[in-house]
Amino acid sequence: MAFTYGAYTACLQDRSLSEALDVLAGASLKGAELNTGGFIPSPHAHVDALLASEKERGELRALFADKGMELTGLTVSGNPLSPLPTEGLPHAHDLRRTIELAGSLGVRDVVAMSGTPGTDPGARYPAWIVNPWNGIDLEILEHQWSVAVPFWKEIDALARERDVQLAFEMHPRNLVFSPLTFEQFLDRVEPTNIGVNLDPSHLFWQQMEPIDCIERLGAHITHVHAKDTAVLPGAAVRGVLDTAFDPVPEDPAQRTPTGIGHYCSTWPEDPAWRFVALGEGHDVDYWTRFLTALAAVSPDLSVNIEHEDAAFGKVEGLERGARTLLAAAEAAGV
């Protein structure tokens, strides 16, 4: 058993899948993770066609074989618990179809998010409770768990039936965003086929130490995103939970999409943090220790670069990240 190093192809969605795989192979990567719904498009995996046709699935497998690459995961990150009609039901539908597709393709890993319900049965928008020191916030959380638990019990059963392993991104603005909230999920849902996608960038952002999180989560880690975060000087006065952003630009040409119909707010000029290319926030020595810690708890993982650093081009950022990741892998001997 060994790690498979690859990349999530969402940043290359302007290229065909064949072209995207060539980019990854050119960076000496061996695996690829494809998006299949949720917040962002899925140009590299035509889910309807793949579900309907063994011929389509065979052609996808053949393409990966021809390129000497491995399909190491499907990603359907969204908010399946959202009260918004444009999010909750469509994202839950995407999640179920992705699990079915993964089972049909023989792909083990499906990356998802735990989701965020509203504050009460009549809520119009999802609401993330950050720190429930105020007692009423605990009441909101209890309502949110009452929505989440039966949904994820059903999804866990579907994943078990299809022999698929779900992996939650511990992402802010979700019920599960830390090791402790994942442990709450374990206690309430008692899943057999839902673990963690260890994405250190979301942990750095929250001022956690990913290596400590790896040791805490242990074998619950079933998938990994290799992604970096830089905490910047602005954090000294803004903090990492800063809400002082400006609205989405009115000019569509200046907008940064974060999903289908979703756009990034305008960031401050001196932000507290930002996602950066792998190696721009933490050096090879850090990533060597990170991979060593992972190997100690889960010796058979897919580790996929997720490139979201606007300071570098799509290919340039992937290549920089691959150099850092593969140098760390060599140093760690994994």
Tab-separated table of C-alpha atoms in Angstrom:
chain	number	residue	atom	x	y	z
A	1	MET	CA	0.000	0.000	0.000
A	2	ALA	CA	1.155	3.544	-0.752
A	3	PHE	CA	-0.081	7.061	-1.349
A	4	THR	CA	-1.271	8.100	-4.805
A	5	TYR	CA	-0.387	11.703	-5.630
A	6	GLY	CA	-2.644	13.590	-7.997
A	7	ALA	CA	-4.836	16.655	-8.357
A	8	TYR	CA	-8.447	17.781	-8.340
A	9	THR	CA	-9.198	18.879	-11.917
A	10	ALA	CA	-11.730	21.647	-11.145
A	11	CYS	CA	-9.098	24.329	-11.780
A	12	LEU	CA	-8.659	22.959	-15.326
A	13	GLN	CA	-12.329	22.981	-16.289
A	14	ASP	CA	-11.567	25.150	-19.328
A	15	ARG	CA	-9.713	22.143	-20.805
A	16	SER	CA	-11.016	18.773	-21.898
A	17	LEU	CA	-10.471	15.868	-19.516
A	18	SER	CA	-7.829	14.449	-21.862
A	19	GLU	CA	-5.966	17.766	-21.820
A	20	ALA	CA	-6.322	18.061	-18.034
A	21	LEU	CA	-4.851	14.595	-17.527
A	22	ASP	CA	-1.925	15.548	-19.758
A	23	VAL	CA	-1.255	18.559	-17.515
A	24	LEU	CA	-1.269	16.348	-14.422
A	25	ALA	CA	0.955	13.717	-16.030
A	26	GLY	CA	3.340	16.467	-17.132
A	27	ALA	CA	3.666	17.453	-13.473
A	28	SER	CA	4.563	13.822	-12.594
A	29	LEU	CA	1.220	13.209	-10.879
A	30	LYS	CA	-0.538	9.836	-11.138
A	31	GLY	CA	-4.121	10.457	-9.993
A	32	ALA	CA	-7.078	12.715	-10.775
A	33	GLU	CA	-10.211	13.655	-8.865
A	34	LEU	CA	-13.249	14.824	-10.857
A	35	ASN	CA	-16.125	17.085	-9.859
A	36	THR	CA	-19.608	15.647	-10.274
A	37	GLY	CA	-21.951	18.358	-8.971
A	38	GLY	CA	-22.678	20.585	-6.008
A	39	PHE	CA	-21.439	24.150	-6.111
A	40	ILE	CA	-19.281	23.915	-9.230
A	41	PRO	CA	-19.710	22.498	-12.765
A	42	SER	CA	-18.662	18.997	-13.785
A	43	PRO	CA	-17.239	19.278	-17.320
A	44	HIS	CA	-14.893	16.314	-16.815
A	45	ALA	CA	-17.578	13.853	-15.700
A	46	HIS	CA	-20.876	13.853	-17.599
A	47	VAL	CA	-22.839	12.211	-14.823
A	48	ASP	CA	-26.102	11.531	-16.670
A	49	ALA	CA	-24.330	9.827	-19.557
A	50	LEU	CA	-22.005	7.861	-17.269
A	51	LEU	CA	-24.873	6.584	-15.130
A	52	ALA	CA	-26.890	5.594	-18.178
A	53	SER	CA	-24.223	3.830	-20.204
A	54	GLU	CA	-21.609	1.187	-19.485
A	55	LYS	CA	-20.063	2.204	-22.801
A	56	GLU	CA	-19.510	5.745	-21.453
A	57	ARG	CA	-18.035	4.378	-18.247
A	58	GLY	CA	-15.767	2.093	-20.246
A	59	GLU	CA	-14.544	5.002	-22.338
A	60	LEU	CA	-13.759	6.992	-19.190
A	61	ARG	CA	-11.779	4.077	-17.750
A	62	ALA	CA	-9.975	3.633	-21.076
A	63	LEU	CA	-8.990	7.304	-21.189
A	64	PHE	CA	-7.428	7.068	-17.738
A	65	ALA	CA	-5.650	3.844	-18.687
A	66	ASP	CA	-4.316	5.376	-21.908
A	67	LYS	CA	-2.930	8.323	-19.960
A	68	GLY	CA	-1.399	6.095	-17.287
A	69	MET	CA	-3.543	7.821	-14.662
A	70	GLU	CA	-5.840	6.628	-11.864
A	71	LEU	CA	-9.311	8.000	-11.107
A	72	THR	CA	-8.900	8.506	-7.356
A	73	GLY	CA	-12.094	10.283	-6.368
A	74	LEU	CA	-15.295	12.112	-7.232
A	75	THR	CA	-16.153	15.416	-5.560
A	76	VAL	CA	-19.643	16.757	-4.959
A	77	SER	CA	-19.054	19.559	-2.471
A	78	GLY	CA	-22.260	21.468	-1.863
A	79	ASN	CA	-24.859	22.130	0.820
A	80	PRO	CA	-27.406	19.292	0.679
A	81	LEU	CA	-29.043	20.553	3.903
A	82	SER	CA	-29.627	24.116	2.729
A	83	PRO	CA	-33.172	25.535	2.858
A	84	LEU	CA	-32.453	27.426	-0.365
A	85	PRO	CA	-34.298	25.775	-3.266
A	86	THR	CA	-31.266	26.329	-5.507
A	87	GLU	CA	-28.974	24.454	-3.100
A	88	GLY	CA	-30.460	21.862	-0.763
A	89	LEU	CA	-32.512	19.562	-2.982
A	90	PRO	CA	-30.281	19.877	-6.103
A	91	HIS	CA	-27.106	19.263	-4.103
A	92	ALA	CA	-28.638	16.274	-2.312
A	93	HIS	CA	-29.640	14.896	-5.718
A	94	ASP	CA	-26.078	15.396	-6.998
A	95	LEU	CA	-24.725	13.620	-3.921
A	96	ARG	CA	-26.915	10.549	-4.379
A	97	ARG	CA	-26.088	10.315	-8.086
A	98	THR	CA	-22.377	10.681	-7.368
A	99	ILE	CA	-22.467	7.803	-4.893
A	100	GLU	CA	-24.235	5.655	-7.486
A	101	LEU	CA	-21.708	6.643	-10.139
A	102	ALA	CA	-18.740	5.946	-7.869
A	103	GLY	CA	-20.118	2.477	-7.181
A	104	SER	CA	-20.591	1.824	-10.908
A	105	LEU	CA	-17.059	2.989	-11.694
A	106	GLY	CA	-15.430	1.165	-8.792
A	107	VAL	CA	-14.179	4.460	-7.336
A	108	ARG	CA	-13.856	4.284	-3.556
A	109	ASP	CA	-13.728	7.947	-2.529
A	110	VAL	CA	-16.460	10.579	-2.753
A	111	VAL	CA	-15.619	13.987	-1.266
A	112	ALA	CA	-18.561	15.962	0.122
A	113	MET	CA	-19.475	18.568	2.732
A	114	SER	CA	-21.666	17.984	5.780
A	115	GLY	CA	-23.875	20.957	4.933
A	116	THR	CA	-25.580	23.726	6.892
A	117	PRO	CA	-29.332	23.895	7.590
A	118	GLY	CA	-31.219	27.037	8.533
A	119	THR	CA	-31.816	28.201	12.099
A	120	ASP	CA	-35.343	26.784	12.359
A	121	PRO	CA	-37.994	25.006	10.241
A	122	GLY	CA	-39.060	28.284	8.594
A	123	ALA	CA	-35.559	29.600	7.799
A	124	ARG	CA	-34.869	30.840	4.258
A	125	TYR	CA	-31.064	30.744	4.395
A	126	PRO	CA	-28.419	28.413	5.856
A	127	ALA	CA	-26.782	29.702	9.036
A	128	TRP	CA	-23.389	28.676	10.408
A	129	ILE	CA	-23.096	28.817	14.201
A	130	VAL	CA	-19.482	29.725	14.876
A	131	ASN	CA	-19.288	29.844	18.684
A	132	PRO	CA	-22.414	28.954	20.670
A	133	TRP	CA	-21.483	30.597	23.953
A	134	ASN	CA	-24.933	32.196	23.848
A	135	GLY	CA	-27.442	29.552	24.920
A	136	ILE	CA	-29.874	30.246	22.078
A	137	ASP	CA	-27.192	29.201	19.600
A	138	LEU	CA	-27.144	25.731	21.133
A	139	GLU	CA	-30.887	25.534	20.470
A	140	ILE	CA	-30.196	26.395	16.814
A	141	LEU	CA	-27.512	23.725	16.645
A	142	GLU	CA	-29.898	21.120	18.055
A	143	HIS	CA	-32.392	21.962	15.314
A	144	GLN	CA	-29.639	21.732	12.687
A	145	TRP	CA	-28.517	18.335	13.953
A	146	SER	CA	-32.139	17.162	13.883
A	147	VAL	CA	-32.100	17.934	10.145
A	148	ALA	CA	-28.638	16.513	9.513
A	149	VAL	CA	-28.809	13.189	11.360
A	150	PRO	CA	-31.616	11.435	9.426
A	151	PHE	CA	-30.278	12.756	6.115
A	152	TRP	CA	-26.757	11.470	6.699
A	153	LYS	CA	-27.976	8.146	8.077
A	154	GLU	CA	-29.779	7.638	4.764
A	155	ILE	CA	-26.726	8.710	2.739
A	156	ASP	CA	-24.426	6.493	4.804
A	157	ALA	CA	-26.673	3.519	4.043
A	158	LEU	CA	-26.568	4.328	0.325
A	159	ALA	CA	-22.752	4.588	0.425
A	160	ARG	CA	-22.548	1.262	2.261
A	161	GLU	CA	-24.821	-0.356	-0.316
A	162	ARG	CA	-22.635	0.943	-3.170
A	163	ASP	CA	-19.338	0.141	-1.364
A	164	VAL	CA	-18.326	3.815	-1.441
A	165	GLN	CA	-16.515	5.843	1.218
A	166	LEU	CA	-17.642	9.445	1.755
A	167	ALA	CA	-15.067	11.943	3.001
A	168	PHE	CA	-16.203	15.238	4.563
A	169	GLU	CA	-14.267	18.410	3.949
A	170	MET	CA	-14.007	20.026	7.376
A	171	HIS	CA	-14.890	23.395	5.900
A	172	PRO	CA	-16.106	26.508	7.724
A	173	ARG	CA	-19.792	27.256	7.133
A	174	ASN	CA	-20.657	23.581	7.653
A	175	LEU	CA	-21.841	21.600	10.676
A	176	VAL	CA	-18.634	19.544	10.474
A	177	PHE	CA	-15.667	21.915	10.267
A	178	SER	CA	-13.187	20.535	12.825
A	179	PRO	CA	-12.135	17.256	14.436
A	180	LEU	CA	-14.448	17.894	17.398
A	181	THR	CA	-17.508	18.579	15.236
A	182	PHE	CA	-16.706	15.431	13.255
A	183	GLU	CA	-16.643	13.526	16.540
A	184	GLN	CA	-20.088	14.960	17.316
A	185	PHE	CA	-21.202	13.690	13.916
A	186	LEU	CA	-19.843	10.227	14.721
A	187	ASP	CA	-21.726	10.128	18.024
A	188	ARG	CA	-25.036	11.210	16.484
A	189	VAL	CA	-24.988	9.412	13.105
A	190	GLU	CA	-22.825	6.350	13.875
A	191	PRO	CA	-21.746	6.054	10.223
A	192	THR	CA	-19.960	3.096	8.681
A	193	ASN	CA	-18.993	4.760	5.380
A	194	ILE	CA	-18.374	8.428	6.164
A	195	GLY	CA	-14.947	9.719	7.144
A	196	VAL	CA	-12.840	12.840	6.638
A	197	ASN	CA	-11.158	14.472	3.680
A	198	LEU	CA	-8.143	16.014	5.405
A	199	ASP	CA	-7.740	19.441	3.773
A	200	PRO	CA	-5.127	21.345	5.779
A	201	SER	CA	-5.959	24.707	4.183
A	202	HIS	CA	-9.272	24.936	6.049
A	203	LEU	CA	-7.533	24.046	9.288
A	204	PHE	CA	-4.718	26.584	8.844
A	205	TRP	CA	-7.414	29.200	8.174
A	206	GLN	CA	-9.023	28.412	11.548
A	207	GLN	CA	-5.599	28.475	13.291
A	208	MET	CA	-5.575	24.698	13.881
A	209	GLU	CA	-2.510	22.501	13.466
A	210	PRO	CA	-3.241	19.910	10.744
A	211	ILE	CA	-0.682	17.432	12.083
A	212	ASP	CA	-2.396	17.416	15.485
A	213	CYS	CA	-5.733	16.982	13.687
A	214	ILE	CA	-4.320	13.978	11.803
A	215	GLU	CA	-3.283	12.349	15.056
A	216	ARG	CA	-6.728	13.027	16.570
A	217	LEU	CA	-8.731	11.750	13.595
A	218	GLY	CA	-6.564	8.720	12.832
A	219	ALA	CA	-8.140	6.107	10.572
A	220	HIS	CA	-11.228	8.300	10.040
A	221	ILE	CA	-9.107	10.092	7.412
A	222	THR	CA	-9.954	8.444	4.088
A	223	HIS	CA	-8.903	11.079	1.534
A	224	VAL	CA	-6.579	14.103	1.410
A	225	HIS	CA	-6.514	17.458	-0.368
A	226	ALA	CA	-3.065	19.022	-0.585
A	227	LYS	CA	-3.815	22.728	-0.279
A	228	ASP	CA	-2.065	25.561	1.528
A	229	THR	CA	-3.109	28.737	3.358
A	230	ALA	CA	-1.119	31.813	4.299
A	231	VAL	CA	-2.215	33.672	7.422
A	232	LEU	CA	-1.332	37.294	6.676
A	233	PRO	CA	-0.465	40.391	8.764
A	234	GLY	CA	-4.056	41.602	8.457
A	235	ALA	CA	-5.009	38.861	10.906
A	236	ALA	CA	-3.527	40.959	13.720
A	237	VAL	CA	-6.529	43.301	13.621
A	238	ARG	CA	-9.059	41.386	11.535
A	239	GLY	CA	-8.859	37.916	13.043
A	240	VAL	CA	-9.458	34.862	10.883
A	241	LEU	CA	-13.268	35.121	11.190
A	242	ASP	CA	-13.271	38.566	9.567
A	243	THR	CA	-16.611	39.704	8.065
A	244	ALA	CA	-15.396	43.062	6.672
A	245	PHE	CA	-15.763	42.174	2.979
A	246	ASP	CA	-17.380	44.249	0.237
A	247	PRO	CA	-20.212	43.047	-2.029
A	248	VAL	CA	-19.798	40.962	-5.169
A	249	PRO	CA	-18.704	43.335	-7.985
A	250	GLU	CA	-21.577	44.606	-10.124
A	251	ASP	CA	-19.517	44.122	-13.292
A	252	PRO	CA	-19.789	40.417	-14.253
A	253	ALA	CA	-16.304	40.573	-15.810
A	254	GLN	CA	-14.807	41.347	-12.385
A	255	ARG	CA	-16.570	38.564	-10.507
A	256	THR	CA	-14.810	35.457	-9.202
A	257	PRO	CA	-17.139	32.433	-9.349
A	258	THR	CA	-17.245	30.126	-6.343
A	259	GLY	CA	-19.852	27.839	-7.845
A	260	ILE	CA	-22.837	27.710	-10.161
A	261	GLY	CA	-24.521	31.086	-9.647
A	262	HIS	CA	-22.302	31.868	-6.644
A	263	TYR	CA	-19.577	34.529	-6.570
A	264	CYS	CA	-16.870	35.589	-4.171
A	265	SER	CA	-17.366	38.785	-2.206
A	266	THR	CA	-14.748	41.494	-2.769
A	267	TRP	CA	-11.821	40.745	-0.490
A	268	PRO	CA	-10.187	43.465	1.625
A	269	GLU	CA	-6.843	44.833	0.435
A	270	ASP	CA	-5.171	43.569	3.631
A	271	PRO	CA	-6.911	40.230	4.247
A	272	ALA	CA	-6.303	38.058	7.283
A	273	TRP	CA	-5.656	34.958	5.198
A	274	ARG	CA	-5.875	33.511	1.712
A	275	PHE	CA	-5.514	30.162	-0.006
A	276	VAL	CA	-2.116	29.847	-1.690
A	277	ALA	CA	-0.333	27.368	-3.930
A	278	LEU	CA	1.142	24.424	-2.057
A	279	GLY	CA	4.495	25.532	-0.673
A	280	GLU	CA	3.675	29.248	-0.576
A	281	GLY	CA	2.368	29.101	2.979
A	282	HIS	CA	4.418	26.192	4.375
A	283	ASP	CA	7.705	24.760	3.127
A	284	VAL	CA	8.734	21.283	1.998
A	285	ASP	CA	9.875	20.392	5.514
A	286	TYR	CA	6.367	21.032	6.843
A	287	TRP	CA	4.725	18.951	4.114
A	288	THR	CA	7.225	16.160	4.780
A	289	ARG	CA	6.073	16.032	8.396
A	290	PHE	CA	2.448	16.265	7.249
A	291	LEU	CA	2.794	13.229	4.938
A	292	THR	CA	4.712	11.301	7.596
A	293	ALA	CA	1.869	11.882	10.071
A	294	LEU	CA	-0.692	10.735	7.500
A	295	ALA	CA	1.247	7.570	6.714
A	296	ALA	CA	1.304	6.697	10.410
A	297	VAL	CA	-2.503	6.578	10.600
A	298	SER	CA	-3.594	5.675	7.042
A	299	PRO	CA	-0.954	4.108	4.781
A	300	ASP	CA	-3.193	3.915	1.676
A	301	LEU	CA	-4.527	7.351	0.680
A	302	SER	CA	-5.115	9.496	-2.381
A	303	VAL	CA	-3.467	12.890	-1.907
A	304	ASN	CA	-4.770	15.392	-4.456
A	305	ILE	CA	-3.598	18.952	-4.989
A	306	GLU	CA	-6.397	21.515	-4.987
A	307	HIS	CA	-5.179	24.709	-6.651
A	308	GLU	CA	-7.064	27.918	-5.785
A	309	ASP	CA	-4.302	30.545	-5.745
A	310	ALA	CA	-5.193	33.389	-8.120
A	311	ALA	CA	-1.615	34.692	-7.921
A	312	PHE	CA	-0.543	31.878	-10.268
A	313	GLY	CA	-1.919	30.528	-13.505
A	314	LYS	CA	-3.798	27.240	-13.387
A	315	VAL	CA	-1.005	25.118	-14.820
A	316	GLU	CA	1.755	27.087	-13.111
A	317	GLY	CA	0.073	26.741	-9.717
A	318	LEU	CA	-0.446	23.008	-10.157
A	319	GLU	CA	3.145	22.501	-11.228
A	320	ARG	CA	4.493	24.500	-8.279
A	321	GLY	CA	2.311	22.513	-5.921
A	322	ALA	CA	3.361	19.201	-7.484
A	323	ARG	CA	7.051	20.037	-7.047
A	324	THR	CA	6.498	20.779	-3.357
A	325	LEU	CA	4.300	17.720	-2.758
A	326	LEU	CA	6.560	15.248	-4.567
A	327	ALA	CA	9.691	16.622	-2.886
A	328	ALA	CA	7.979	16.140	0.486
A	329	ALA	CA	6.883	12.621	-0.510
A	330	GLU	CA	10.452	11.697	-1.412
A	331	ALA	CA	11.780	13.122	1.839
A	332	ALA	CA	9.099	11.299	3.850
A	333	GLY	CA	9.588	8.056	1.940
A	334	VAL	CA	5.857	7.641	1.293
